[in-house]
mmCIF file of N, CA and C in Angstrom:
data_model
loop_
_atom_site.group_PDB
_atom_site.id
_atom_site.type_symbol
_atom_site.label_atom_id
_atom_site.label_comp_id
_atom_site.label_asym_id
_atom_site.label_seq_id
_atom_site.Cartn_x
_atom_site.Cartn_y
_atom_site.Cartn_z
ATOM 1 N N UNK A 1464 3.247 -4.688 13.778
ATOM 2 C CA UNK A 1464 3.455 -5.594 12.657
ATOM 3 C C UNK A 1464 2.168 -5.686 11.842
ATOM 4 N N UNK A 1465 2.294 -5.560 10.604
ATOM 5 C CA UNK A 1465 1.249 -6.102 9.532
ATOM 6 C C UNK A 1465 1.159 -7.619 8.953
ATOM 7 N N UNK A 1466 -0.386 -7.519 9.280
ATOM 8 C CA UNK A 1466 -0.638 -8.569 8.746
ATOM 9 C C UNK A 1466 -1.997 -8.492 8.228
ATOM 10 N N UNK A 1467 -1.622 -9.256 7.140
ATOM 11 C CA UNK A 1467 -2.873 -9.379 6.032
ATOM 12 C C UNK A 1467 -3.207 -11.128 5.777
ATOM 13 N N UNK A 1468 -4.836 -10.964 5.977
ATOM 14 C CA UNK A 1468 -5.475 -12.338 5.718
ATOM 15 C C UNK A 1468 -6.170 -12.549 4.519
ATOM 16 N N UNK A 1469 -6.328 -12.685 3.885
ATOM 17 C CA UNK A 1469 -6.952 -13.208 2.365
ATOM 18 C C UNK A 1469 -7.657 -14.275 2.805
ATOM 19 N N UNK A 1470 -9.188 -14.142 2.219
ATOM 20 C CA UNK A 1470 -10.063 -15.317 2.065
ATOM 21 C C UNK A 1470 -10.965 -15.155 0.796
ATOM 22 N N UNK A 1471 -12.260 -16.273 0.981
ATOM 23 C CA UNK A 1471 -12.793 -16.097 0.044
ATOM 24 C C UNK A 1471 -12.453 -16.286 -1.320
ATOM 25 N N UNK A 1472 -11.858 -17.077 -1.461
ATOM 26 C CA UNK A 1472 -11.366 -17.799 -2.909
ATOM 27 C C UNK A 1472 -11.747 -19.492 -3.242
ATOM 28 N N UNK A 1473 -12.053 -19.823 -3.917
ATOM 29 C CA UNK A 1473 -12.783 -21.141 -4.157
ATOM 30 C C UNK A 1473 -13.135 -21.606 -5.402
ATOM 31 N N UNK A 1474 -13.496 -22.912 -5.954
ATOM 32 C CA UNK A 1474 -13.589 -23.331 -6.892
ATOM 33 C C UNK A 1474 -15.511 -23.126 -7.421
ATOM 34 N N UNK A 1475 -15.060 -23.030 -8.533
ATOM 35 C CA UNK A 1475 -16.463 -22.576 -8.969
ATOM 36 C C UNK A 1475 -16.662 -22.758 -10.668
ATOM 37 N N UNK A 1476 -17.606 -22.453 -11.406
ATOM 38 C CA UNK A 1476 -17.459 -22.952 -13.252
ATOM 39 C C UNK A 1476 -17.231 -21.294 -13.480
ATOM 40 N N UNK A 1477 -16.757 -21.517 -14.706
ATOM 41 C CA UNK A 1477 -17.007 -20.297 -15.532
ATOM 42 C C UNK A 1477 -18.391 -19.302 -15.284
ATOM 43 N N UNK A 1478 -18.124 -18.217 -15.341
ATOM 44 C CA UNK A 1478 -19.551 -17.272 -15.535
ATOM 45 C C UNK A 1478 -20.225 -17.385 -13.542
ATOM 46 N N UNK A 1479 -19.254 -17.992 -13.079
ATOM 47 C CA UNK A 1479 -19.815 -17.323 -11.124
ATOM 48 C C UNK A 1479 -19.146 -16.290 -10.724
ATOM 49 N N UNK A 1480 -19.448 -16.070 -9.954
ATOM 50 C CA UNK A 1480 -18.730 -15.387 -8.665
ATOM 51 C C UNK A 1480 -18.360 -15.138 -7.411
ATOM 52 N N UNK A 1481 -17.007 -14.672 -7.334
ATOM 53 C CA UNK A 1481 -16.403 -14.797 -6.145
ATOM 54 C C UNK A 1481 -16.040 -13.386 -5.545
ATOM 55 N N UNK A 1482 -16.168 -13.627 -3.553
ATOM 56 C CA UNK A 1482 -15.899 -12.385 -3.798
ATOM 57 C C UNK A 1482 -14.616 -12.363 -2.683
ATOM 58 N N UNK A 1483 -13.864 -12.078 -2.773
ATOM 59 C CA UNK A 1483 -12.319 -12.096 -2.110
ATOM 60 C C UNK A 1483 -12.385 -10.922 -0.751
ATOM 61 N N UNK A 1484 -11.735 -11.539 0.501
ATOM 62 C CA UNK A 1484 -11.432 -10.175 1.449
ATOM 63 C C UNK A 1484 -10.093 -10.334 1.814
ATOM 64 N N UNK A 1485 -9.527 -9.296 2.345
ATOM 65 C CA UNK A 1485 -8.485 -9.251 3.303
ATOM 66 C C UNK A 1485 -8.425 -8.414 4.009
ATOM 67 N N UNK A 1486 -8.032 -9.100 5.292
ATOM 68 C CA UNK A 1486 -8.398 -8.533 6.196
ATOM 69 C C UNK A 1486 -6.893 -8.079 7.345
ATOM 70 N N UNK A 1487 -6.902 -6.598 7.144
ATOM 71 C CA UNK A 1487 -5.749 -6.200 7.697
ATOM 72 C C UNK A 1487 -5.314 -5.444 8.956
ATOM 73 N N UNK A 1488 -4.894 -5.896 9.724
ATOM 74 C CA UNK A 1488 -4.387 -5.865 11.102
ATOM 75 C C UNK A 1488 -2.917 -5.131 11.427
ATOM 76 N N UNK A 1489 -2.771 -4.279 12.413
ATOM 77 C CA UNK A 1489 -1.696 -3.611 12.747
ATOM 78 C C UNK A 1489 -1.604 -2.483 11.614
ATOM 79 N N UNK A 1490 -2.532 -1.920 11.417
ATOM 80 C CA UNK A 1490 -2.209 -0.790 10.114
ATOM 81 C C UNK A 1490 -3.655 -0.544 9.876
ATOM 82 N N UNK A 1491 -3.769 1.097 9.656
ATOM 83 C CA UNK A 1491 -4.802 1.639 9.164
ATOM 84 C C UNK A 1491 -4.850 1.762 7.922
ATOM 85 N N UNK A 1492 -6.107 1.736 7.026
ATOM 86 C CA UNK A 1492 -6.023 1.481 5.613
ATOM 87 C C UNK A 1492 -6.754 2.832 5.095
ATOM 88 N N UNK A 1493 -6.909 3.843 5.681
ATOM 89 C CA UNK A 1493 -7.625 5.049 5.507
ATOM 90 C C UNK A 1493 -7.021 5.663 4.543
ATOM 91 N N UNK A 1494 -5.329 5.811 4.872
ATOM 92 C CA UNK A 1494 -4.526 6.652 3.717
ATOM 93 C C UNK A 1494 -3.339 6.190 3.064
ATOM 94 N N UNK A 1495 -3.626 4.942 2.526
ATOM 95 C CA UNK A 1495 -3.456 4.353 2.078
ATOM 96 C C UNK A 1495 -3.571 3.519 0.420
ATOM 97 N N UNK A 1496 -2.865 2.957 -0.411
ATOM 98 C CA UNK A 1496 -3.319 2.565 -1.521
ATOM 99 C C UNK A 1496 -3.068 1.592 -1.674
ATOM 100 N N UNK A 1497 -4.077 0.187 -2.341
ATOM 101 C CA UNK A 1497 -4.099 -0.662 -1.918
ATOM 102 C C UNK A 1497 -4.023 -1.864 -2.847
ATOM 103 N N UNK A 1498 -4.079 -3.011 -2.933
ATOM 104 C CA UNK A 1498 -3.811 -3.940 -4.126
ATOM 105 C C UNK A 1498 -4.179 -5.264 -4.396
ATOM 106 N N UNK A 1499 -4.910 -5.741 -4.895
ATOM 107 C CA UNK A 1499 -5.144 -7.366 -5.384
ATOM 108 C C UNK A 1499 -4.124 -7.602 -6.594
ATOM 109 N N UNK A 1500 -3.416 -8.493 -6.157
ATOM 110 C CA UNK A 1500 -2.606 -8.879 -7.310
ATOM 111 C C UNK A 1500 -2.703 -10.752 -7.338
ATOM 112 N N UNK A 1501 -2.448 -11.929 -8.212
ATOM 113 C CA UNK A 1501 -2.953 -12.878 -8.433
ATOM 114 C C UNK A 1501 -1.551 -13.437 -9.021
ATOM 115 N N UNK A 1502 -1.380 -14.832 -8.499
ATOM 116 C CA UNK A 1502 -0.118 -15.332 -9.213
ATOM 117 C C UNK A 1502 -0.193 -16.619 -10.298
ATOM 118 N N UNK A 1503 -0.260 -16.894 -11.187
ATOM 119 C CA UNK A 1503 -0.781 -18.566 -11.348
ATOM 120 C C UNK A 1503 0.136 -19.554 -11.436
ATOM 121 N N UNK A 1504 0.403 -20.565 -11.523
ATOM 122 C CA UNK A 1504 1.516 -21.616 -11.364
ATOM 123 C C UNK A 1504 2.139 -20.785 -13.038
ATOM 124 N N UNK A 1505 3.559 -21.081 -13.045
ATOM 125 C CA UNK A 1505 4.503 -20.548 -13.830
ATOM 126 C C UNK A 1505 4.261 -19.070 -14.437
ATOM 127 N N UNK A 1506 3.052 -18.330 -13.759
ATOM 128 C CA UNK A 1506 3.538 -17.336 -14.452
ATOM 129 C C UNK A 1506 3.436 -15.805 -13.688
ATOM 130 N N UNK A 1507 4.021 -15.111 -13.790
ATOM 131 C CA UNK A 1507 4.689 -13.734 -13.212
ATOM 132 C C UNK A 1507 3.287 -13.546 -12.457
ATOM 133 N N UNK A 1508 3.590 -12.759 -10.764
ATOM 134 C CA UNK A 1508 2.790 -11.983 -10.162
ATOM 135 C C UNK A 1508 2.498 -11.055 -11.195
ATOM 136 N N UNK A 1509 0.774 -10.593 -10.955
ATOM 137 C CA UNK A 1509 0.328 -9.559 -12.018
ATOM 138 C C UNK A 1509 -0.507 -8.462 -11.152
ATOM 139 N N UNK A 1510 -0.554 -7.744 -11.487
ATOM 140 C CA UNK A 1510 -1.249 -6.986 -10.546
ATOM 141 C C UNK A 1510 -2.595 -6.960 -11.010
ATOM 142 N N UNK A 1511 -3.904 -7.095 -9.892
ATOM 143 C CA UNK A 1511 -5.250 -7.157 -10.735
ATOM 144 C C UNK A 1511 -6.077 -5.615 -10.705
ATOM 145 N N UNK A 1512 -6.134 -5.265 -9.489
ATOM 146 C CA UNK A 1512 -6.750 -3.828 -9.164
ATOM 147 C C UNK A 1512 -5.780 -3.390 -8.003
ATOM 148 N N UNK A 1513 -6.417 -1.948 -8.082
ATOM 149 C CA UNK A 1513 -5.837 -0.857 -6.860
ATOM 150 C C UNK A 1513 -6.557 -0.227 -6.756
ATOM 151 N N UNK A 1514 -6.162 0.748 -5.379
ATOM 152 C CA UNK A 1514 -7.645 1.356 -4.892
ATOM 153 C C UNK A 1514 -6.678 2.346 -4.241
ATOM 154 N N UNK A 1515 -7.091 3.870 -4.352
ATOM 155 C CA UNK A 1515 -5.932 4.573 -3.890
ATOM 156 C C UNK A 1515 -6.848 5.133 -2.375
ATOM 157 N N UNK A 1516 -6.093 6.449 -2.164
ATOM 158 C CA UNK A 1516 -7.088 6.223 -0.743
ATOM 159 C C UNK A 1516 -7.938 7.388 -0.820
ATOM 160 N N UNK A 1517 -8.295 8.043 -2.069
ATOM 161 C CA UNK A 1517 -9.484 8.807 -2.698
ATOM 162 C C UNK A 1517 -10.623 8.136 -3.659
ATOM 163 N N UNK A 1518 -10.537 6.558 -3.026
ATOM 164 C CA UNK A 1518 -10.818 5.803 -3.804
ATOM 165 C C UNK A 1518 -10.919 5.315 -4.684
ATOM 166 N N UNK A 1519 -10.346 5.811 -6.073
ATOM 167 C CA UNK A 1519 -9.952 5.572 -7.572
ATOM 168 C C UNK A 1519 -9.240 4.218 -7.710
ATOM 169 N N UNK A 1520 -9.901 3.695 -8.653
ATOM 170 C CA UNK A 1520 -9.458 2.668 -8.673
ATOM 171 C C UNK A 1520 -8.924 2.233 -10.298
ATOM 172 N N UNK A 1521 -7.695 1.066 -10.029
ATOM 173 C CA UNK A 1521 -7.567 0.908 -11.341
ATOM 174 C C UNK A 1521 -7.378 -0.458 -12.172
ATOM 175 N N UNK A 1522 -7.888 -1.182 -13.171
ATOM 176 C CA UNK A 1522 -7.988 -2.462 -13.072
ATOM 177 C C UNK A 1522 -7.553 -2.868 -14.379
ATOM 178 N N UNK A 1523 -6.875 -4.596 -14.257
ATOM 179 C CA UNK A 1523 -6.290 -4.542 -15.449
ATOM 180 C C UNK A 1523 -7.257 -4.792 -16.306
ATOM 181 N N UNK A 1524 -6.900 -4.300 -17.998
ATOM 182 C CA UNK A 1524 -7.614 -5.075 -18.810
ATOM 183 C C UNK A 1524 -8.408 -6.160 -19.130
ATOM 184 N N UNK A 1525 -7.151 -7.400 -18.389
ATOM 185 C CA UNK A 1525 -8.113 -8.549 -18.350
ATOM 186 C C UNK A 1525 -9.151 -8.794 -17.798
ATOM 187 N N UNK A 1526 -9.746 -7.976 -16.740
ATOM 188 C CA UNK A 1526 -10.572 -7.901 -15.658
ATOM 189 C C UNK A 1526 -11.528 -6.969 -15.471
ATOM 190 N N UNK A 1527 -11.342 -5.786 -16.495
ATOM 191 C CA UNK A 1527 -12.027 -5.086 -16.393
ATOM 192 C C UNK A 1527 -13.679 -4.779 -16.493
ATOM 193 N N UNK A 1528 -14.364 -4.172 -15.867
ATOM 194 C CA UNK A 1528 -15.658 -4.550 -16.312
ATOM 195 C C UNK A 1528 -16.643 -6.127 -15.569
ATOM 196 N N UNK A 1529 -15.588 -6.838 -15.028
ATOM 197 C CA UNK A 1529 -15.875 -8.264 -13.965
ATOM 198 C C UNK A 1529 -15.593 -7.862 -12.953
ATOM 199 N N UNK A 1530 -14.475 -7.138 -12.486
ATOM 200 C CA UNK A 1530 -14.047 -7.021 -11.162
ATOM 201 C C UNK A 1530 -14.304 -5.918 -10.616
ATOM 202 N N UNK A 1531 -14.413 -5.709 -9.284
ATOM 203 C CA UNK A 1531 -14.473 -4.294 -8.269
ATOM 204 C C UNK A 1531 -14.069 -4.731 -7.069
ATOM 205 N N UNK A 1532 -13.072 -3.682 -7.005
ATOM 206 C CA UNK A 1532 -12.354 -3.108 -5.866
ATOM 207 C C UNK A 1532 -13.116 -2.153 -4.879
ATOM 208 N N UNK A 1533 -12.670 -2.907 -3.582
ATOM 209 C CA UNK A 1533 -13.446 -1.736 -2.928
ATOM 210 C C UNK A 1533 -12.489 -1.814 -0.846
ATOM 211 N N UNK A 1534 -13.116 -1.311 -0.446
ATOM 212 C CA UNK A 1534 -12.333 -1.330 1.160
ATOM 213 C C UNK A 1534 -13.286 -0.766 1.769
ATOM 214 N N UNK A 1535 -13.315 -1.365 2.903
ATOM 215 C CA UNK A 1535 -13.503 -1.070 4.148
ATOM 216 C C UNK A 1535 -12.984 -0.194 5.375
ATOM 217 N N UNK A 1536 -12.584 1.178 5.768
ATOM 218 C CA UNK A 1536 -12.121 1.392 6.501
ATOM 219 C C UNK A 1536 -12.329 1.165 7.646
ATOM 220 N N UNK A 1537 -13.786 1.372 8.211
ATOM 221 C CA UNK A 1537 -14.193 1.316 9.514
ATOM 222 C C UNK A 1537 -13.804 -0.422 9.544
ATOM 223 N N UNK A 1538 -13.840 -1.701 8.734
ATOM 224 C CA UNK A 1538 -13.361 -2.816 9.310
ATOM 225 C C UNK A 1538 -12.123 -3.354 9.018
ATOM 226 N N UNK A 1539 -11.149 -2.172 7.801
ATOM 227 C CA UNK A 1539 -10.013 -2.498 7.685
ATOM 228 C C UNK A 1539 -9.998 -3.753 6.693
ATOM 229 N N UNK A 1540 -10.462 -3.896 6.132
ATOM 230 C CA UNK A 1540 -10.430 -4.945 4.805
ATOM 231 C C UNK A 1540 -10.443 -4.550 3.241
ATOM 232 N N UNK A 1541 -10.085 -4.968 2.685
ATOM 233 C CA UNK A 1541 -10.269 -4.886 1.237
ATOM 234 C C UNK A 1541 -10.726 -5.744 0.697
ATOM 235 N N UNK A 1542 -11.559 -5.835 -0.375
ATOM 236 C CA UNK A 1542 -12.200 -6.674 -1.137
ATOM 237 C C UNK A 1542 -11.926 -6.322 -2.503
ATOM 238 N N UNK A 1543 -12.316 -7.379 -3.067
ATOM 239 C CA UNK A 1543 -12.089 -7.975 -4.517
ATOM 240 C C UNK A 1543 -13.392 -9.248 -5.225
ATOM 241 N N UNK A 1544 -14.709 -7.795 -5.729
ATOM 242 C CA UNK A 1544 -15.551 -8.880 -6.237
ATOM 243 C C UNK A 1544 -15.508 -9.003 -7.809
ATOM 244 N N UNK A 1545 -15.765 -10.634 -7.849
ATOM 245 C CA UNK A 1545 -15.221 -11.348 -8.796
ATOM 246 C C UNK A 1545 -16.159 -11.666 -9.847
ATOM 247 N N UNK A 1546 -17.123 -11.286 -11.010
ATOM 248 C CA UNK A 1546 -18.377 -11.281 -11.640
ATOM 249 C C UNK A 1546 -17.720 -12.152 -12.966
ATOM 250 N N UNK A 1547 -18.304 -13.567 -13.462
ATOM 251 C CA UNK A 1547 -18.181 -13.813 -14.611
ATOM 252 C C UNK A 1547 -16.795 -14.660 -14.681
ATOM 253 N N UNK A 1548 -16.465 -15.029 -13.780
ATOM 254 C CA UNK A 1548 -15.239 -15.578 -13.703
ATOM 255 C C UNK A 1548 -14.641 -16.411 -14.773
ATOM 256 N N UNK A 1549 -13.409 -16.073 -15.511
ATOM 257 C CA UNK A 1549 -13.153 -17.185 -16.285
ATOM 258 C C UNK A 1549 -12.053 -18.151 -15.861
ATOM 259 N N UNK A 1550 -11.793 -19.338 -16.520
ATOM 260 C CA UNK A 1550 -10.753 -20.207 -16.433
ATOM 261 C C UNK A 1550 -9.664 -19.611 -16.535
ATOM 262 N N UNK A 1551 -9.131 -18.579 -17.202
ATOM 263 C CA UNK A 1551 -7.771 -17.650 -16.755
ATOM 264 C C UNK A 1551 -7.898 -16.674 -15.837
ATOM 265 N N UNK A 1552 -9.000 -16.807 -14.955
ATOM 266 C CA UNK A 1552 -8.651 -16.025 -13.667
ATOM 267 C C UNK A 1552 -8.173 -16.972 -12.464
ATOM 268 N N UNK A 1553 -7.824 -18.580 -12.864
ATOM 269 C CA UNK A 1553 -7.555 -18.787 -12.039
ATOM 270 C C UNK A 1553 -6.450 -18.689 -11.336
ATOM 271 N N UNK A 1554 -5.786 -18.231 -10.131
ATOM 272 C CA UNK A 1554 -4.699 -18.178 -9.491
ATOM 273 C C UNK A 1554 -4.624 -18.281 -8.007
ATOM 274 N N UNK A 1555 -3.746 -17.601 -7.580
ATOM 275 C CA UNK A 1555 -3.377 -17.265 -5.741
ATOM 276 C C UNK A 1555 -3.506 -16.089 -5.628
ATOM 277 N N UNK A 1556 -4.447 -15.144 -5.255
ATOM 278 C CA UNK A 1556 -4.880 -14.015 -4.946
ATOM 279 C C UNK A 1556 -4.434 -13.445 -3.837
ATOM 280 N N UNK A 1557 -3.824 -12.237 -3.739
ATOM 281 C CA UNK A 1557 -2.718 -11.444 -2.379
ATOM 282 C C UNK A 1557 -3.210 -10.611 -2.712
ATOM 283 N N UNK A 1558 -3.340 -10.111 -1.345
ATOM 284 C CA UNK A 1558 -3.244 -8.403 -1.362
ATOM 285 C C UNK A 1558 -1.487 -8.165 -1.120
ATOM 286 N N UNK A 1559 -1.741 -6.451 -1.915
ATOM 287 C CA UNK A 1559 -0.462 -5.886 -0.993
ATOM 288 C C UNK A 1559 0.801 -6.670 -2.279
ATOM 289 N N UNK A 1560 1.393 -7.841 -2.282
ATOM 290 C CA UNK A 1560 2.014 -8.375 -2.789
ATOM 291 C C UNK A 1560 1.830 -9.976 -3.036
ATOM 292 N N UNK A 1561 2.479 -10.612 -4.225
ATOM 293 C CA UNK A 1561 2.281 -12.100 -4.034
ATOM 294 C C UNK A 1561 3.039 -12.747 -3.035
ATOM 295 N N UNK A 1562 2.863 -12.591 -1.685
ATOM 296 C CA UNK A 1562 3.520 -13.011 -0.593
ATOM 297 C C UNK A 1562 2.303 -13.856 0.456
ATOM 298 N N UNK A 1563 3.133 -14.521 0.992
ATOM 299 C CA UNK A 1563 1.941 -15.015 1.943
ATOM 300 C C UNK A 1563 0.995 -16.165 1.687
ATOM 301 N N UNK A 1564 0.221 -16.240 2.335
ATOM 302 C CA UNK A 1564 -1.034 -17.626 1.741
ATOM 303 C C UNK A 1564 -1.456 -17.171 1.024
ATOM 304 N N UNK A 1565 -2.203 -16.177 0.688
ATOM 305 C CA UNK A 1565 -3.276 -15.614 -0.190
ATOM 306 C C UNK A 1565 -4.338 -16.739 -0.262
ATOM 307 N N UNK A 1566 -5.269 -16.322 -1.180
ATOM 308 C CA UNK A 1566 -6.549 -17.406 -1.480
ATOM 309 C C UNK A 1566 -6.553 -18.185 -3.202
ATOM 310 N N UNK A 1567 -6.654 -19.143 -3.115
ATOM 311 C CA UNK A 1567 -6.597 -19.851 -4.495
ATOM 312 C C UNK A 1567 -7.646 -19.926 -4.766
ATOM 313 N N UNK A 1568 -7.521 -18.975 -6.239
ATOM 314 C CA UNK A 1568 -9.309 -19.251 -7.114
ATOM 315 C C UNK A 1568 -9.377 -20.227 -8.539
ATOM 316 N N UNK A 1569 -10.066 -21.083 -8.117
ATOM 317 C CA UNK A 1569 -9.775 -21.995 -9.361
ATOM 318 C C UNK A 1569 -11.516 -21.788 -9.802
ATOM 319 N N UNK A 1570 -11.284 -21.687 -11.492
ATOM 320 C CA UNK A 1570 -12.845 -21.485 -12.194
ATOM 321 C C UNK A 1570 -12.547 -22.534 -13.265
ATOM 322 N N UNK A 1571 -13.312 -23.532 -13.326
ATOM 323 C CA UNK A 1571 -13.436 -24.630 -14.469
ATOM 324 C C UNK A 1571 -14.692 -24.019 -15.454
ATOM 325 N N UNK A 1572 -14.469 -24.483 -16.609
ATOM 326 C CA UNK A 1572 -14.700 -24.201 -17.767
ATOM 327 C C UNK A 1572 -16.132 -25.168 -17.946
#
């Protein structure tokens, strides 16, 4: 069974940073492609980055240039660092899918 833990999400002002993990169990992440996606109250799961398993990565617009994707194989985690944060990045951060606890990042202005 898979399971994925998300941490590292927290309240913070505009212009910090955060840096997000998850940490995944029962599954190797070697060949694999992988995903931060973010939900916010009323509005559609979005996808934020991906990370394929030649490492290429791909990130949305809104984020681009703030954020990096990256993984861990030897500890099986993925990360998601967060540079410059604005007040519309705030949401519920999942890997994989918007399922689950994920981590809530709230950035005040």
């Amino acid at each position: 069974e898979v399971q994925l833990r998300e941490s590292g999400g927290g309240s913070v002002l505009a212009g910090e940073s955060l840096k997000l993990s998850c940490s995944i169990s029962g599954f190797t992440i070697d060949d694999s492609d992988w995903a931060w996606y973010r939900q916010a109250p009323g509005h559609a799961c979005e996808l934020v980055s991906s990370i394929k398993s030649d490492g290429s990565a791909y990130y949305a617009n809104s984020v681009k240039g703030r954020f990096a994707i990256a993984k861990d194989n030897d500890k099986d985690t993925l990360y998601l660092q967060m540079n410059n944060l604005k007040p519309e990045d705030s949401a519920v951060y999942y890997c994989v899918a918007c399922e689950g606890q994920g981590t809530q990042v709230t950035v005040s202005s």
